[in-house]
CSV table of C-alpha atoms in Angstrom, one decimal:
chain,number,residue,atom,x,y,z
A,292,MET,CA,77.7,10.9,-66.1
A,293,THR,CA,78.1,9.3,-62.7
A,294,THR,CA,75.6,6.5,-61.2
A,295,ARG,CA,74.3,8.9,-58.3
A,296,LEU,CA,73.5,11.7,-60.9
A,297,ARG,CA,71.6,9.0,-63.0
A,298,GLY,CA,69.6,8.1,-60.2
A,299,THR,CA,68.7,11.5,-59.0
A,300,ILE,CA,67.5,12.3,-62.7
A,301,ALA,CA,65.2,9.1,-62.8
A,302,LEU,CA,63.5,10.2,-59.6
A,303,LEU,CA,62.8,13.4,-60.9
A,304,VAL,CA,61.3,12.1,-64.0
A,305,VAL,CA,59.2,9.6,-62.0
A,306,SER,CA,57.7,12.2,-60.0
A,307,THR,CA,57.0,14.4,-63.1
A,308,LEU,CA,55.2,11.6,-64.8
A,309,GLY,CA,53.1,10.8,-61.9
A,310,ALA,CA,51.9,14.5,-61.6
A,311,ALA,CA,51.4,14.6,-65.3
A,312,CYS,CA,49.0,11.3,-65.2
A,313,THR,CA,46.6,12.6,-62.5
A,314,ALA,CA,43.4,14.1,-64.1
A,315,PRO,CA,42.5,17.7,-63.5
A,316,GLY,CA,40.8,18.1,-60.1
A,317,GLU,CA,41.7,14.7,-59.0
A,318,PRO,CA,43.5,14.5,-55.7
A,319,THR,CA,47.2,13.2,-55.6
A,320,ALA,CA,48.0,10.2,-53.3
A,321,ALA,CA,49.0,12.9,-50.5
A,322,SER,CA,45.8,14.6,-50.8
A,323,THR,CA,43.6,11.4,-50.6
A,324,THR,CA,45.4,10.3,-47.5
A,325,THR,CA,44.6,13.5,-45.9
A,326,ILE,CA,41.0,13.5,-47.0
A,327,THR,CA,40.3,9.9,-45.7
A,328,ALA,CA,42.0,10.7,-42.3
A,329,THR,CA,39.7,13.9,-42.1
A,330,THR,CA,36.5,12.1,-43.0
A,331,THR,CA,37.3,9.3,-40.5
A,332,ALA,CA,37.7,11.8,-37.4
A,333,THR,CA,34.6,13.5,-38.6
A,334,ALA,CA,32.4,10.4,-38.5
A,335,THR,CA,33.9,8.8,-35.3
A,336,ALA,CA,33.9,12.1,-33.3
A,337,PRO,CA,30.3,12.1,-32.6
A,338,THR,CA,30.1,8.7,-31.3
A,339,GLU,CA,32.6,9.4,-28.8
A,340,THR,CA,31.1,12.5,-27.3
A,341,VAL,CA,27.3,12.6,-27.8
A,342,THR,CA,26.0,9.3,-26.8
A,343,PRO,CA,24.7,9.8,-23.2
A,344,SER,CA,24.8,7.2,-20.5
A,345,PRO,CA,21.5,5.9,-18.9
A,346,VAL,CA,22.8,6.8,-15.6
A,347,THR,CA,23.1,10.4,-16.7
A,348,ALA,CA,19.7,10.4,-18.2
A,349,THR,CA,18.0,9.1,-15.1
A,350,GLU,CA,19.7,11.4,-12.8
A,351,THR,CA,18.7,14.3,-14.8
A,352,ALA,CA,15.0,13.0,-15.1
A,353,ARG,CA,14.9,12.5,-11.1
A,354,PRO,CA,17.5,14.2,-8.9
A,355,ALA,CA,18.8,11.7,-6.3
A,356,ALA,CA,18.3,14.5,-3.8
A,357,GLU,CA,14.5,13.7,-3.6
A,358,PRO,CA,14.1,11.1,-0.7
A,359,ASP,CA,11.4,8.5,-1.1
A,360,ALA,CA,9.0,9.5,1.9
A,361,ALA,CA,8.3,5.8,2.7
A,362,SER,CA,11.8,4.5,2.8
A,363,THR,CA,12.9,7.3,5.1
A,364,ALA,CA,9.9,7.0,7.1
A,365,VAL,CA,10.0,3.1,7.8
A,366,GLY,CA,11.3,2.1,11.2
A,367,SER,CA,10.4,5.4,13.0
A,368,SER,CA,7.6,3.2,14.8
A,369,PRO,CA,6.4,-0.3,15.1
A,370,ALA,CA,3.2,0.5,13.1
A,371,LEU,CA,5.2,2.1,10.4
A,372,ALA,CA,7.7,-0.8,10.2
A,373,ALA,CA,5.0,-3.2,9.9
A,374,LEU,CA,3.7,-1.3,7.0
A,375,GLY,CA,7.0,-1.9,5.2
A,376,THR,CA,6.3,-5.6,5.4
A,377,LEU,CA,3.2,-5.5,3.5
A,378,ALA,CA,3.1,-6.4,-0.1
A,379,VAL,CA,1.9,-3.4,-2.5
A,380,LYS,CA,-0.2,-4.2,-5.4
A,381,GLY,CA,-3.0,-2.9,-7.4
A,382,ARG,CA,-6.7,-3.6,-6.2
A,383,ALA,CA,-8.3,-7.0,-7.5
A,384,PRO,CA,-11.4,-7.0,-9.2
A,385,LYS,CA,-14.5,-7.1,-6.9
A,386,THR,CA,-15.7,-10.1,-9.0
A,387,GLY,CA,-17.4,-12.8,-6.8
A,388,TYR,CA,-17.5,-10.7,-3.5
A,389,ASP,CA,-20.8,-11.2,-1.3
A,390,ARG,CA,-21.0,-10.7,2.3
A,391,ALA,CA,-21.7,-14.5,2.5
A,392,GLN,CA,-18.1,-15.1,1.5
A,393,PHE,CA,-17.1,-14.1,5.1
A,394,GLY,CA,-19.7,-16.5,6.9
A,395,GLN,CA,-22.8,-15.6,8.8
A,396,ALA,CA,-22.6,-12.0,10.3
A,397,TRP,CA,-21.4,-12.1,13.8
A,398,SER,CA,-20.8,-15.6,14.0
A,399,ASP,CA,-19.7,-17.2,17.3
A,400,ALA,CA,-18.4,-20.2,15.3
A,401,VAL,CA,-14.9,-18.7,14.7
A,402,GLU,CA,-11.4,-19.3,16.0
A,403,VAL,CA,-10.5,-15.8,17.2
A,404,ASP,CA,-10.8,-14.2,20.5
A,405,GLY,CA,-14.3,-14.5,21.6
A,406,GLY,CA,-15.1,-17.0,19.5
A,407,ARG,CA,-17.4,-20.1,20.8
A,408,ASN,CA,-18.1,-18.2,24.1
A,409,GLY,CA,-21.8,-18.2,23.6
A,410,CYS,CA,-22.2,-14.7,22.5
A,411,ASP,CA,-22.3,-13.2,19.1
A,412,THR,CA,-19.8,-11.0,17.9
A,413,ARG,CA,-21.4,-7.7,18.0
A,414,ASN,CA,-22.3,-7.9,21.7
A,415,ASP,CA,-18.8,-9.0,22.4
A,416,VAL,CA,-17.5,-5.7,20.9
A,417,LEU,CA,-20.3,-3.6,22.6
A,418,ARG,CA,-19.5,-5.0,25.9
A,419,ARG,CA,-15.4,-4.1,25.5
A,420,ASP,CA,-16.1,-0.6,23.6
A,421,LEU,CA,-19.1,0.7,25.6
A,422,THR,CA,-18.7,1.9,29.2
A,423,GLY,CA,-21.7,1.9,32.0
A,424,ILE,CA,-23.4,-1.1,30.4
A,425,THR,CA,-26.3,-2.9,31.3
A,426,LEU,CA,-26.9,-6.6,30.3
A,427,ASP,CA,-30.0,-8.6,29.6
A,428,PRO,CA,-30.0,-11.2,32.4
A,429,GLY,CA,-31.8,-13.3,30.3
A,430,THR,CA,-28.8,-13.9,27.8
A,431,GLY,CA,-26.5,-15.1,30.4
A,432,GLY,CA,-24.5,-11.6,30.3
A,433,CYS,CA,-24.3,-11.3,26.6
A,434,VAL,CA,-26.6,-8.9,25.2
A,435,VAL,CA,-26.0,-5.2,26.1
A,436,LEU,CA,-29.2,-3.1,26.7
A,437,THR,CA,-27.6,0.4,27.3
A,438,GLY,CA,-24.3,1.9,27.5
A,439,THR,CA,-22.3,4.9,26.7
A,440,LEU,CA,-19.8,5.0,23.7
A,441,GLN,CA,-17.2,7.6,23.2
A,442,ASP,CA,-17.1,7.4,19.6
A,443,PRO,CA,-13.3,7.4,18.3
A,444,PHE,CA,-14.4,8.3,14.5
A,445,THR,CA,-16.1,11.7,15.5
A,446,GLY,CA,-15.2,12.1,19.3
A,447,THR,CA,-19.0,12.5,19.9
A,448,THR,CA,-20.7,10.7,23.1
A,449,ILE,CA,-23.7,8.6,22.1
A,450,SER,CA,-26.1,6.9,24.5
A,451,PHE,CA,-26.8,3.5,23.2
A,452,VAL,CA,-30.1,1.9,23.9
A,453,ARG,CA,-31.0,-1.5,22.5
A,454,GLY,CA,-34.0,-1.4,20.4
A,455,GLN,CA,-35.3,-1.8,16.6
A,456,ASN,CA,-34.9,2.1,16.0
A,457,THR,CA,-32.2,2.7,18.3
A,458,SER,CA,-29.6,0.1,17.9
A,459,ARG,CA,-28.1,1.5,14.6
A,460,GLU,CA,-26.9,4.7,16.4
A,461,VAL,CA,-24.0,2.4,17.3
A,462,GLN,CA,-22.6,0.1,14.9
A,463,VAL,CA,-19.6,-2.2,14.9
A,464,ASP,CA,-17.2,-1.3,12.0
A,465,HIS,CA,-14.7,-3.5,10.3
A,466,LEU,CA,-11.5,-1.4,10.2
A,467,VAL,CA,-10.4,-3.3,7.0
A,468,ALA,CA,-13.8,-3.4,5.3
A,469,LEU,CA,-14.9,-6.9,3.9
A,470,SER,CA,-15.0,-5.5,0.2
A,471,ASN,CA,-11.7,-4.0,0.8
A,472,ALA,CA,-10.1,-7.4,2.1
A,473,TRP,CA,-11.7,-9.1,-0.9
A,474,GLN,CA,-9.9,-7.2,-3.2
A,475,THR,CA,-6.6,-7.3,-1.5
A,476,GLY,CA,-5.9,-10.9,-0.9
A,477,ALA,CA,-8.8,-12.4,1.2
A,478,GLN,CA,-10.2,-14.1,-1.9
A,479,GLN,CA,-7.4,-16.6,-1.4
A,480,LEU,CA,-8.2,-17.3,2.0
A,481,GLY,CA,-10.2,-20.4,3.0
A,482,GLU,CA,-13.8,-19.8,4.2
A,483,GLN,CA,-13.0,-20.3,8.0
A,484,ARG,CA,-10.2,-18.0,7.8
A,485,ARG,CA,-12.5,-15.4,6.0
A,486,GLU,CA,-15.0,-16.0,8.6
A,487,ASP,CA,-12.3,-15.4,11.3
A,488,PHE,CA,-11.4,-12.2,9.6
A,489,ALA,CA,-14.9,-11.0,10.0
A,490,ASN,CA,-15.4,-11.5,13.6
A,491,ASP,CA,-11.9,-10.9,14.8
A,492,PRO,CA,-12.0,-8.2,17.4
A,493,LEU,CA,-8.5,-6.8,16.3
A,494,ASN,CA,-10.7,-5.6,13.3
A,495,LEU,CA,-13.9,-4.6,15.1
A,496,LEU,CA,-14.7,-1.2,16.6
A,497,ALA,CA,-18.0,0.1,17.8
A,498,VAL,CA,-18.5,3.7,16.3
A,499,GLN,CA,-21.2,5.9,15.3
A,500,GLY,CA,-23.6,4.6,12.8
A,501,SER,CA,-23.5,7.7,10.4
A,502,ALA,CA,-19.7,7.7,10.6
A,503,ASN,CA,-19.5,4.0,9.7
A,504,ALA,CA,-22.0,4.8,6.8
A,505,GLN,CA,-19.7,7.5,5.4
A,506,LYS,CA,-16.7,5.4,5.6
A,507,GLY,CA,-18.3,2.4,3.5
A,508,ASP,CA,-15.7,0.2,2.2
A,509,GLY,CA,-13.0,2.9,1.8
A,510,ASP,CA,-9.5,2.4,2.8
A,511,ALA,CA,-7.0,5.3,4.1
A,512,ALA,CA,-6.6,6.7,0.8
A,513,THR,CA,-10.3,7.3,0.5
A,514,TRP,CA,-11.8,7.8,3.9
A,515,LEU,CA,-10.3,8.9,7.4
A,516,PRO,CA,-11.6,9.7,11.0
A,517,ARG,CA,-11.0,12.9,12.8
A,518,THR,CA,-7.5,13.7,13.2
A,519,ALA,CA,-7.0,12.9,16.8
A,520,TYR,CA,-7.7,9.1,16.2
A,521,ARG,CA,-6.0,8.8,12.7
A,522,CYS,CA,-2.5,7.3,14.1
A,523,GLU,CA,-4.6,4.5,16.1
A,524,TYR,CA,-6.8,3.9,13.1
A,525,ALA,CA,-3.7,3.6,10.5
A,526,ALA,CA,-1.9,1.2,13.1
A,527,GLY,CA,-5.2,-0.9,13.4
A,528,GLN,CA,-5.5,-1.2,9.6
A,529,ILE,CA,-2.1,-2.4,9.3
A,530,ALA,CA,-2.2,-4.9,12.1
A,531,VAL,CA,-5.4,-6.5,10.4
A,532,LYS,CA,-3.5,-6.7,7.0
A,533,GLN,CA,-0.4,-8.2,8.4
A,534,ARG,CA,-2.3,-10.9,10.3
A,535,TYR,CA,-4.2,-11.9,7.5
A,536,ASP,CA,-1.5,-11.6,4.9
A,537,LEU,CA,-3.5,-8.8,2.6
A,538,TRP,CA,-1.9,-6.3,0.8
A,539,VAL,CA,-2.1,-2.5,0.3
A,540,THR,CA,-2.6,-0.5,-3.0
A,541,PRO,CA,-0.1,2.2,-3.4
A,542,PRO,CA,-2.2,5.0,-2.5
A,543,GLU,CA,-3.1,3.3,0.7
A,544,ARG,CA,0.5,2.6,1.6
A,545,ASP,CA,1.1,6.4,0.7
A,546,ALA,CA,-1.7,7.7,3.0
A,547,LEU,CA,-0.7,5.3,5.8
A,548,THR,CA,2.8,6.4,5.6
A,549,ARG,CA,1.9,10.2,5.7
A,550,ILE,CA,-0.3,9.7,8.6
A,551,LEU,CA,2.3,7.5,10.8
A,552,GLY,CA,4.8,10.1,9.9
A,553,ALA,CA,3.2,12.3,12.2
A,554,CYS,CA,3.1,9.6,15.1
A,555,PRO,CA,6.5,8.5,16.3
A,556,GLY,CA,6.5,5.7,18.2
A,557,GLN,CA,2.9,4.4,17.2
A,558,PRO,CA,2.4,0.9,18.5
A,559,LEU,CA,0.8,-1.9,16.5
A,560,PRO,CA,-2.3,-3.1,18.0
A,561,THR,CA,-2.3,-6.9,19.2
A,562,PRO,CA,-5.0,-9.5,19.7
A,563,ALA,CA,-4.1,-9.7,23.3
A,564,GLY,CA,-4.7,-5.9,23.7
A,565,THR,CA,-8.0,-5.8,21.5
A,566,GLY,CA,-9.8,-8.9,23.1
A,567,VAL,CA,-13.5,-8.9,24.4
A,568,PRO,CA,-14.3,-9.5,28.1
A,569,PRO,CA,-16.0,-12.6,29.3
A,570,ARG,CA,-19.7,-13.2,29.3
A,571,GLY,CA,-21.4,-10.7,32.0
A,572,GLY,CA,-18.0,-8.7,31.9
A,573,ALA,CA,-17.0,-5.3,30.9
């Protein structure tokens, strides 16, 4: 028997013995290899194909096609651009608020337009906002006795007569109410700065008494004047909050954005444009 033939016979014997030593139902080495490969493929495949990326999940929940109203509108007017500079926060607690936190009502001891002119702030604003006024000569041209108000909040015309039962028909409103200011940053202002805020002509407007009562301490999200005056009203509130470093709440920001979206080019009022006339002037 040749050497090559012996080798062939030996290989056949080894293969036969390997097959005979395998228990019934137990896979051979070749089968084991195949099963292992199959198991690995099955275990790893879902990891590669099922796990979603955070970006995909976010885009599905909120399509990128929906624009943000505030971001698209900012820049269309000076007033709206100024709104974009204000901080947006929740309303702070009203704890500690009192009218006295803003100094004596209608004080003349302030560092804003009309301050230290010898007249109280209320009469300064009446001389500015009323027409056809008459002044009390005994007050050096300070106190308004009569006049006519074209009310910006309601559009009605009011004949003002100074008196115990009639003066309240015309009231001086804080565009940004004192309690609203307290809850949106004024707590951090110094005493003099808060007193200036309460007597700043930029923040004051002669209006119908009943409309002022309806407004209360509401912001733009809770109360608005007639439609024809809303653009100017919104711009005025923004100017005041910007000057005194106050913030707006998210609902307030959204309401101001909606209003000014319909007012292309709406200017921002300035202290120079809202100043009061000198004593004896109108």
